[in-house]
Amino acid sequence: MGMFGNQCEQAANGVGCSISGVCGKKPDVAALQDLLLYELKGISLYAAKARELGAKDAGIDRFVVEGLFTTVTNVDFDASHIEKIIRKGIEVRGQAKALYEKACSAKGAAPAAVNAPQATFTPAGDLAGLVRQGEEHGLSTLHVNDDIRSVIEILTFGLKGMAAYMDHALILGRSDDEVLAFFHKALAATTDASLGLMDFVGLSMECGKQNLRTMEILNQGHVETYGHPVPTPVQLGTRAGKAILVSGHDLKMLEELLKQTEGKGINIYTHGEMIPAHAYPGLKKYTHLAGNFGGAWQDQAKEFVNFPGSIIFNTNCIQRPADSYKDRLFTWGLVQWPDVTHIEGWDFSAVISKALDLPGFPENPGQEILVGFGHNAVLGVADKVIDAVKAGAIKHFFLIGGCDGAKPGRNYYTEFAEKVPKDCVILTLACGKYRFNKLDFGDIGGIPRLLDVGQCNDAYSAIQIAVALAGAFNCGVNDLPLSFILSWYEQKAVVILLTLFHLGIKNIKLGPSLPAFITPNVLNFLVENFNVGPIGNVDDDLKAALAA
């Protein structure tokens, strides 16, 4: 059977990629990722039962988190690597089973039979056989009801997105036992034919709750390690010298690279979602963190050809590399691409050596843009913001943010930002901001009209700002003069949306298109309960937001 992928916003024809992924994913890789997800459910069936008896294992937990993140869009495109993960997963499933049986023995009870096929399947002996197994298990047939299957997909994609955030937290040494337990509970639930629609709606809302906690511990990890972000101008030009470009989201990897390049005449540039790194005191102290190169992830193929240094990806958002820069491209962490050198561990000497062999940049200063308006920075001037609202100087706040992408329709966000009245403030985060973050929006009484909150990982900060404003005005978030104009692309955006639903936030505008995995009935549920809707005409949407 052909590939079927519907988990990202660019799903072909708004339905699903049936031949090859728009992202560059091949059918064999898609099938292997489906098989990995199937296997993770089997592991979690045992791990969830073990946890009910008080038994847990950090290695099992981490494998499930990393396995889920591996299946997120634009992470791992290497079939041979995913095969290795699947084969290791059978060992981990055995460990989870043994953990459960040992816990039962400690309680003097006999272990209950786990008859779900995910808990017992045997992987094929070769790669082609694994692909066939993945094709067989790619589409869930456990529930014939399309609405139930739709909500299961929402839950599954939410778990994948939450795994991405948890992976970053684990790298920083942060964790949360309740969140880890929920991964197993929710994955195991997707194998239970007795559960109905509202059971999975409840689990999806719980996923939003658990993701809020996940983003909180990730924020704590960043702040305790690197300090609170502070408003910082970022150079978009270049500095004379050798160069390395870092793309992705992981700050710990960037820090290690900065340490290893000190005194070597190499300047480090950020790309895409790495730009907020410039605002952290613990990272900006490195004087060779030189600036930001390029824009959002979808422009890398046309931008990277002009980068005269080595390039490394540390998390998702890689796309098919061009031959012109493939020989100086590296991956790290869970990111993999066939025939691209992968860095294991924390030794970046290969990346550094390649950079030293390449010409680097001439001196060419450019525009500067401000980043670093996390919740601590914004709340530090909250009295000025509140006074400006009370005086009528600030009439409305717009959160315009989310994932960027290549599919037509995203110019909506540029036009919307440009048309926001000058007595309104724009909060932004994630790579969608590259649609407008180089524009000059000016300020209101010294308060910048464009406040860059950070990465998609920093959605927690945006939520804290909204909650603090609601507290200051003694009202709910939905009662604030605040509108959410969101763009989405992949599964991290899905789980952030679930978090907003968990918080009861309504009237969200979402685009450029609605998810292909949401059925009309499920969409109607979301409209009735949260008044979520698709973006439309900029002028009409702006008028409606300001009238609310």
Tab-separated table of C-alpha atoms in Angstrom, residues 38-367:
chain	number	residue	atom	x	y	z
A	38	TYR	CA	2.845	0.553	17.222
A	39	GLU	CA	5.755	-0.866	19.207
A	40	LEU	CA	5.748	2.031	21.686
A	41	LYS	CA	2.133	1.233	22.490
A	42	GLY	CA	3.168	-2.323	23.361
A	43	ILE	CA	5.908	-1.051	25.676
A	44	SER	CA	3.491	1.328	27.364
A	45	LEU	CA	0.918	-1.398	27.938
A	46	TYR	CA	3.387	-3.041	30.315
A	47	ALA	CA	4.888	0.183	31.667
A	48	ALA	CA	1.446	1.569	32.537
A	49	LYS	CA	0.542	-1.600	34.449
A	50	ALA	CA	3.872	-1.525	36.261
A	51	ARG	CA	3.304	2.082	37.294
A	52	GLU	CA	-0.099	1.163	38.708
A	53	LEU	CA	1.867	-1.067	41.094
A	54	GLY	CA	4.435	1.613	41.892
A	55	ALA	CA	7.197	0.336	39.586
A	56	LYS	CA	8.938	2.516	37.015
A	57	ASP	CA	12.126	2.652	34.997
A	58	ALA	CA	13.780	5.847	33.709
A	59	GLY	CA	15.301	4.052	30.730
A	60	ILE	CA	11.926	2.767	29.561
A	61	ASP	CA	10.372	6.198	30.030
A	62	ARG	CA	13.113	7.890	28.037
A	63	PHE	CA	12.929	5.365	25.203
A	64	VAL	CA	9.204	6.021	24.786
A	65	VAL	CA	9.698	9.808	24.847
A	66	GLU	CA	12.535	9.673	22.312
A	67	GLY	CA	10.628	7.181	20.168
A	68	LEU	CA	7.611	9.458	19.992
A	69	PHE	CA	9.774	12.478	19.143
A	70	THR	CA	11.444	10.428	16.397
A	71	THR	CA	8.061	10.153	14.641
A	72	VAL	CA	7.400	13.919	14.639
A	73	THR	CA	7.448	15.577	11.212
A	74	ASN	CA	10.925	16.607	9.964
A	75	VAL	CA	12.981	14.690	12.528
A	76	ASP	CA	14.265	11.311	11.308
A	77	PHE	CA	14.365	10.431	7.619
A	78	ASP	CA	16.866	7.555	7.892
A	79	ALA	CA	15.228	4.143	7.454
A	80	SER	CA	18.257	2.206	8.704
A	81	HIS	CA	18.369	4.266	11.901
A	82	ILE	CA	14.674	3.776	12.622
A	83	GLU	CA	15.181	0.047	12.077
A	84	LYS	CA	17.782	0.091	14.882
A	85	ILE	CA	15.335	1.869	17.185
A	86	ILE	CA	12.613	-0.685	16.456
A	87	ARG	CA	14.944	-3.589	17.193
A	88	LYS	CA	16.064	-1.970	20.436
A	89	GLY	CA	12.397	-1.414	21.255
A	90	ILE	CA	11.790	-5.153	21.455
A	91	GLU	CA	14.427	-5.329	24.194
A	92	VAL	CA	12.788	-2.392	25.978
A	93	ARG	CA	9.384	-4.072	25.719
A	94	GLY	CA	10.908	-7.135	27.388
A	95	GLN	CA	12.259	-4.901	30.154
A	96	ALA	CA	8.838	-3.318	30.638
A	97	LYS	CA	7.193	-6.738	30.816
A	98	ALA	CA	9.758	-7.931	33.349
A	99	LEU	CA	9.246	-4.746	35.387
A	100	TYR	CA	5.507	-5.405	35.506
A	101	GLU	CA	5.918	-9.070	36.428
A	102	LYS	CA	8.416	-8.202	39.177
A	103	ALA	CA	6.016	-5.611	40.568
A	104	CYS	CA	3.238	-8.200	40.604
A	105	SER	CA	5.482	-10.676	42.393
A	106	ALA	CA	6.349	-8.063	45.016
A	107	LYS	CA	2.624	-7.600	45.645
A	108	GLY	CA	2.013	-11.344	45.750
A	109	ALA	CA	-0.250	-11.172	42.702
A	110	ALA	CA	-0.229	-12.978	39.396
A	111	PRO	CA	0.391	-10.729	36.361
A	112	ALA	CA	-2.650	-10.177	34.185
A	113	ALA	CA	-2.389	-11.291	30.579
A	114	VAL	CA	-1.673	-8.510	28.085
A	115	ASN	CA	-3.249	-9.816	24.897
A	116	ALA	CA	-3.039	-6.731	22.691
A	117	PRO	CA	-1.045	-7.512	19.520
A	118	GLN	CA	1.202	-4.490	20.159
A	119	ALA	CA	2.521	-6.291	23.234
A	120	THR	CA	3.389	-9.505	21.420
A	121	PHE	CA	4.276	-8.751	17.797
A	122	THR	CA	7.580	-10.047	16.450
A	123	PRO	CA	9.514	-7.759	14.107
A	124	ALA	CA	10.455	-9.059	10.681
A	125	GLY	CA	14.019	-10.165	10.120
A	126	ASP	CA	14.898	-7.603	7.474
A	127	LEU	CA	14.183	-3.981	6.633
A	128	ALA	CA	11.746	-4.783	3.821
A	129	GLY	CA	9.746	-6.972	6.181
A	130	LEU	CA	9.609	-4.216	8.786
A	131	VAL	CA	8.297	-1.831	6.144
A	132	ARG	CA	5.543	-4.297	5.264
A	133	GLN	CA	4.645	-4.607	8.951
A	134	GLY	CA	4.546	-0.829	9.242
A	135	GLU	CA	2.207	-0.581	6.266
A	136	GLU	CA	-0.067	-3.153	7.920
A	137	HIS	CA	-0.223	-1.266	11.216
A	138	GLY	CA	-0.162	2.304	9.877
A	139	LEU	CA	-3.895	2.959	9.936
A	140	SER	CA	-5.801	2.077	13.076
A	141	THR	CA	-8.623	-0.403	12.546
A	142	LEU	CA	-9.387	-0.884	16.236
A	143	HIS	CA	-12.258	1.629	16.055
A	144	VAL	CA	-14.437	1.832	12.960
A	145	ASN	CA	-16.014	5.119	14.036
A	146	ASP	CA	-14.283	7.949	12.167
A	147	ASP	CA	-14.836	10.448	14.983
A	148	ILE	CA	-13.210	8.170	17.564
A	149	ARG	CA	-10.286	7.587	15.219
A	150	SER	CA	-9.999	11.338	14.687
A	151	VAL	CA	-9.751	12.056	18.404
A	152	ILE	CA	-7.258	9.209	18.854
A	153	GLU	CA	-5.121	10.884	16.190
A	154	ILE	CA	-5.405	14.219	17.988
A	155	LEU	CA	-4.282	12.503	21.199
A	156	THR	CA	-1.465	10.631	19.453
A	157	PHE	CA	-0.133	13.734	17.720
A	158	GLY	CA	-0.426	15.618	21.007
A	159	LEU	CA	1.716	12.959	22.689
A	160	LYS	CA	4.301	13.295	19.935
A	161	GLY	CA	4.448	17.053	20.413
A	162	MET	CA	4.678	16.740	24.186
A	163	ALA	CA	7.493	14.210	23.754
A	164	ALA	CA	9.492	16.845	21.872
A	165	TYR	CA	9.238	19.242	24.820
A	166	MET	CA	9.959	16.493	27.334
A	167	ASP	CA	13.040	15.416	25.397
A	168	HIS	CA	14.474	18.932	25.744
A	169	ALA	CA	13.660	18.881	29.455
A	170	LEU	CA	15.314	15.484	29.945
A	171	ILE	CA	18.474	16.722	28.219
A	172	LEU	CA	18.575	19.490	30.841
A	173	GLY	CA	18.093	16.937	33.621
A	174	ARG	CA	14.461	17.931	34.290
A	175	SER	CA	11.562	15.518	34.478
A	176	ASP	CA	8.103	15.009	35.939
A	177	ASP	CA	6.835	11.631	37.052
A	178	GLU	CA	3.164	12.387	36.449
A	179	VAL	CA	3.842	13.451	32.859
A	180	LEU	CA	5.924	10.343	32.148
A	181	ALA	CA	3.171	8.150	33.600
A	182	PHE	CA	0.642	9.859	31.317
A	183	PHE	CA	2.634	8.959	28.193
A	184	HIS	CA	2.217	5.279	29.046
A	185	LYS	CA	-1.387	5.617	30.159
A	186	ALA	CA	-2.442	7.423	26.990
A	187	LEU	CA	-0.532	5.196	24.572
A	188	ALA	CA	-1.969	2.105	26.255
A	189	ALA	CA	-5.473	3.598	26.012
A	190	THR	CA	-5.213	3.806	22.213
A	191	THR	CA	-5.125	-0.027	22.143
A	192	ASP	CA	-8.359	-0.370	24.150
A	193	ALA	CA	-11.393	-1.075	21.972
A	194	SER	CA	-13.764	-0.623	24.929
A	195	LEU	CA	-13.048	3.116	25.219
A	196	GLY	CA	-15.407	5.545	23.523
A	197	LEU	CA	-15.317	8.996	22.011
A	198	MET	CA	-15.561	10.992	25.231
A	199	ASP	CA	-12.873	8.819	26.867
A	200	PHE	CA	-10.435	9.985	24.209
A	201	VAL	CA	-11.704	13.563	24.383
A	202	GLY	CA	-10.907	13.463	28.103
A	203	LEU	CA	-7.453	12.021	27.463
A	204	SER	CA	-6.789	14.721	24.869
A	205	MET	CA	-7.713	17.434	27.352
A	206	GLU	CA	-5.504	15.736	29.934
A	207	CYS	CA	-2.709	15.743	27.375
A	208	GLY	CA	-3.057	19.526	27.223
A	209	LYS	CA	-2.812	19.682	31.004
A	210	GLN	CA	0.261	17.462	31.123
A	211	ASN	CA	1.895	19.476	28.354
A	212	LEU	CA	1.471	22.662	30.385
A	213	ARG	CA	3.476	20.998	33.140
A	214	THR	CA	6.037	19.760	30.595
A	215	MET	CA	6.537	23.272	29.217
A	216	GLU	CA	6.794	24.579	32.776
A	217	ILE	CA	9.660	22.243	33.695
A	218	LEU	CA	11.364	22.991	30.377
A	219	ASN	CA	11.095	26.703	31.110
A	220	GLN	CA	12.493	26.105	34.582
A	221	GLY	CA	15.367	24.151	33.083
A	222	HIS	CA	16.214	26.942	30.666
A	223	VAL	CA	15.958	29.682	33.289
A	224	GLU	CA	17.878	27.849	36.011
A	225	THR	CA	20.626	26.935	33.526
A	226	TYR	CA	20.890	30.109	31.431
A	227	GLY	CA	18.969	32.806	33.323
A	228	HIS	CA	15.794	34.617	32.324
A	229	PRO	CA	15.827	35.914	28.735
A	230	VAL	CA	16.396	39.662	28.524
A	231	PRO	CA	15.528	41.980	25.620
A	232	THR	CA	18.494	41.726	23.263
A	233	PRO	CA	19.251	43.051	19.771
A	234	VAL	CA	20.298	40.288	17.355
A	235	GLN	CA	22.574	41.020	14.409
A	236	LEU	CA	21.251	39.769	11.053
A	237	GLY	CA	24.466	40.648	9.240
A	238	THR	CA	27.764	38.747	9.359
A	239	ARG	CA	31.037	39.025	11.226
A	240	ALA	CA	34.410	38.352	9.604
A	241	GLY	CA	35.608	34.838	10.382
A	242	LYS	CA	34.894	31.151	10.136
A	243	ALA	CA	31.287	30.147	10.776
A	244	ILE	CA	28.985	27.436	12.129
A	245	LEU	CA	25.203	27.598	11.795
A	246	VAL	CA	23.005	25.915	14.415
A	247	SER	CA	19.395	25.101	13.535
A	248	GLY	CA	16.763	23.571	15.793
A	249	HIS	CA	15.625	24.205	19.361
A	250	ASP	CA	18.079	22.660	21.825
A	251	LEU	CA	19.974	25.204	23.943
A	252	LYS	CA	22.197	22.680	25.736
A	253	MET	CA	23.717	21.523	22.446
A	254	LEU	CA	24.372	25.153	21.452
A	255	GLU	CA	26.059	25.798	24.800
A	256	GLU	CA	28.405	22.832	24.364
A	257	LEU	CA	29.310	23.974	20.852
A	258	LEU	CA	30.005	27.498	22.128
A	259	LYS	CA	32.329	26.096	24.793
A	260	GLN	CA	34.220	23.964	22.269
A	261	THR	CA	34.671	26.817	19.773
A	262	GLU	CA	35.949	29.456	22.202
A	263	GLY	CA	39.208	30.971	20.989
A	264	LYS	CA	39.158	29.152	17.657
A	265	GLY	CA	38.186	32.105	15.476
A	266	ILE	CA	34.785	30.592	14.688
A	267	ASN	CA	31.577	32.609	14.916
A	268	ILE	CA	28.360	30.805	15.795
A	269	TYR	CA	25.105	31.795	14.080
A	270	THR	CA	21.593	30.704	14.913
A	271	HIS	CA	18.916	29.725	12.443
A	272	GLY	CA	15.157	29.331	12.720
A	273	GLU	CA	13.952	28.512	16.213
A	274	MET	CA	17.429	28.990	17.697
A	275	ILE	CA	17.245	32.800	17.505
A	276	PRO	CA	15.886	33.198	21.101
A	277	ALA	CA	19.206	31.795	22.373
A	278	HIS	CA	20.707	35.282	21.981
A	279	ALA	CA	18.537	36.536	24.856
A	280	TYR	CA	19.772	34.126	27.563
A	281	PRO	CA	22.537	35.582	29.767
A	282	GLY	CA	24.202	32.185	30.038
A	283	LEU	CA	24.546	31.983	26.242
A	284	LYS	CA	24.950	35.607	25.185
A	285	LYS	CA	28.060	35.829	27.372
A	286	TYR	CA	29.893	33.979	24.603
A	287	THR	CA	31.170	36.795	22.399
A	288	HIS	CA	31.402	34.540	19.338
A	289	LEU	CA	27.613	33.990	19.345
A	290	ALA	CA	27.566	36.371	16.416
A	291	GLY	CA	24.029	36.668	15.083
A	292	ASN	CA	21.178	34.994	13.227
A	293	PHE	CA	21.366	33.756	9.649
A	294	GLY	CA	18.323	33.173	7.477
A	295	GLY	CA	14.696	32.696	8.371
A	296	ALA	CA	12.312	29.835	9.080
A	297	TRP	CA	12.903	26.146	8.426
A	298	GLN	CA	11.285	25.943	4.993
A	299	ASP	CA	13.823	28.373	3.497
A	300	GLN	CA	16.896	26.370	4.444
A	301	ALA	CA	17.489	24.827	1.008
A	302	LYS	CA	17.761	28.213	-0.682
A	303	GLU	CA	19.604	29.882	2.232
A	304	PHE	CA	22.131	27.245	3.279
A	305	VAL	CA	23.828	27.221	-0.112
A	306	ASN	CA	25.051	30.729	0.778
A	307	PHE	CA	26.384	29.813	4.218
A	308	PRO	CA	30.201	29.411	3.929
A	309	GLY	CA	30.631	27.233	6.999
A	310	SER	CA	29.411	24.033	8.616
A	311	ILE	CA	25.755	23.549	9.556
A	312	ILE	CA	24.261	21.405	12.308
A	313	PHE	CA	20.676	20.461	13.172
A	314	ASN	CA	19.921	19.620	16.788
A	315	THR	CA	16.155	18.985	16.638
A	316	ASN	CA	13.280	18.776	14.192
A	317	CYS	CA	12.691	20.977	11.129
A	318	ILE	CA	15.326	19.497	8.829
A	319	GLN	CA	14.300	19.157	5.191
A	320	ARG	CA	15.848	17.398	2.222
A	321	PRO	CA	19.371	18.869	1.899
A	322	ALA	CA	20.733	20.057	-1.422
A	323	ASP	CA	23.932	18.431	-2.671
A	324	SER	CA	25.580	21.863	-2.636
A	325	TYR	CA	25.781	21.884	1.186
A	326	LYS	CA	25.217	18.257	2.154
A	327	ASP	CA	28.948	17.656	2.697
A	328	ARG	CA	29.085	20.353	5.412
A	329	LEU	CA	25.807	19.406	7.066
A	330	PHE	CA	25.643	17.506	10.377
A	331	THR	CA	22.849	16.199	12.576
A	332	TRP	CA	22.702	15.636	16.325
A	333	GLY	CA	20.250	14.184	18.825
A	334	LEU	CA	17.217	12.534	17.292
A	335	VAL	CA	17.614	14.208	13.890
A	336	GLN	CA	18.853	11.929	11.113
A	337	TRP	CA	19.132	12.122	7.331
A	338	PRO	CA	20.612	9.381	5.106
A	339	ASP	CA	24.218	10.059	4.080
A	340	VAL	CA	24.530	13.058	6.415
A	341	THR	CA	27.145	12.806	9.189
A	342	HIS	CA	25.509	12.300	12.576
A	343	ILE	CA	27.232	13.501	15.748
A	344	GLU	CA	26.859	11.110	18.664
A	345	GLY	CA	27.265	12.565	22.124
A	346	TRP	CA	28.787	15.951	22.841
A	347	ASP	CA	31.993	15.994	20.802
A	348	PHE	CA	31.623	18.537	17.988
A	349	SER	CA	35.189	18.343	16.715
A	350	ALA	CA	34.045	17.139	13.270
A	351	VAL	CA	31.756	20.159	12.896
A	352	ILE	CA	34.531	22.492	14.054
A	353	SER	CA	37.118	20.935	11.733
A	354	LYS	CA	34.820	21.330	8.735
A	355	ALA	CA	34.157	24.981	9.634
A	356	LEU	CA	37.902	25.666	9.807
A	357	ASP	CA	38.318	24.226	6.297
A	358	LEU	CA	35.655	26.520	4.831
A	359	PRO	CA	36.043	30.239	3.936
A	360	GLY	CA	33.659	31.782	6.434
A	361	PHE	CA	32.132	35.264	6.163
A	362	PRO	CA	33.465	38.743	5.438
A	363	GLU	CA	32.471	41.602	7.737
A	364	ASN	CA	29.006	42.717	6.657
A	365	PRO	CA	26.843	44.226	9.428
A	366	GLY	CA	23.111	44.279	8.869
A	367	GLN	CA	19.788	44.944	10.517
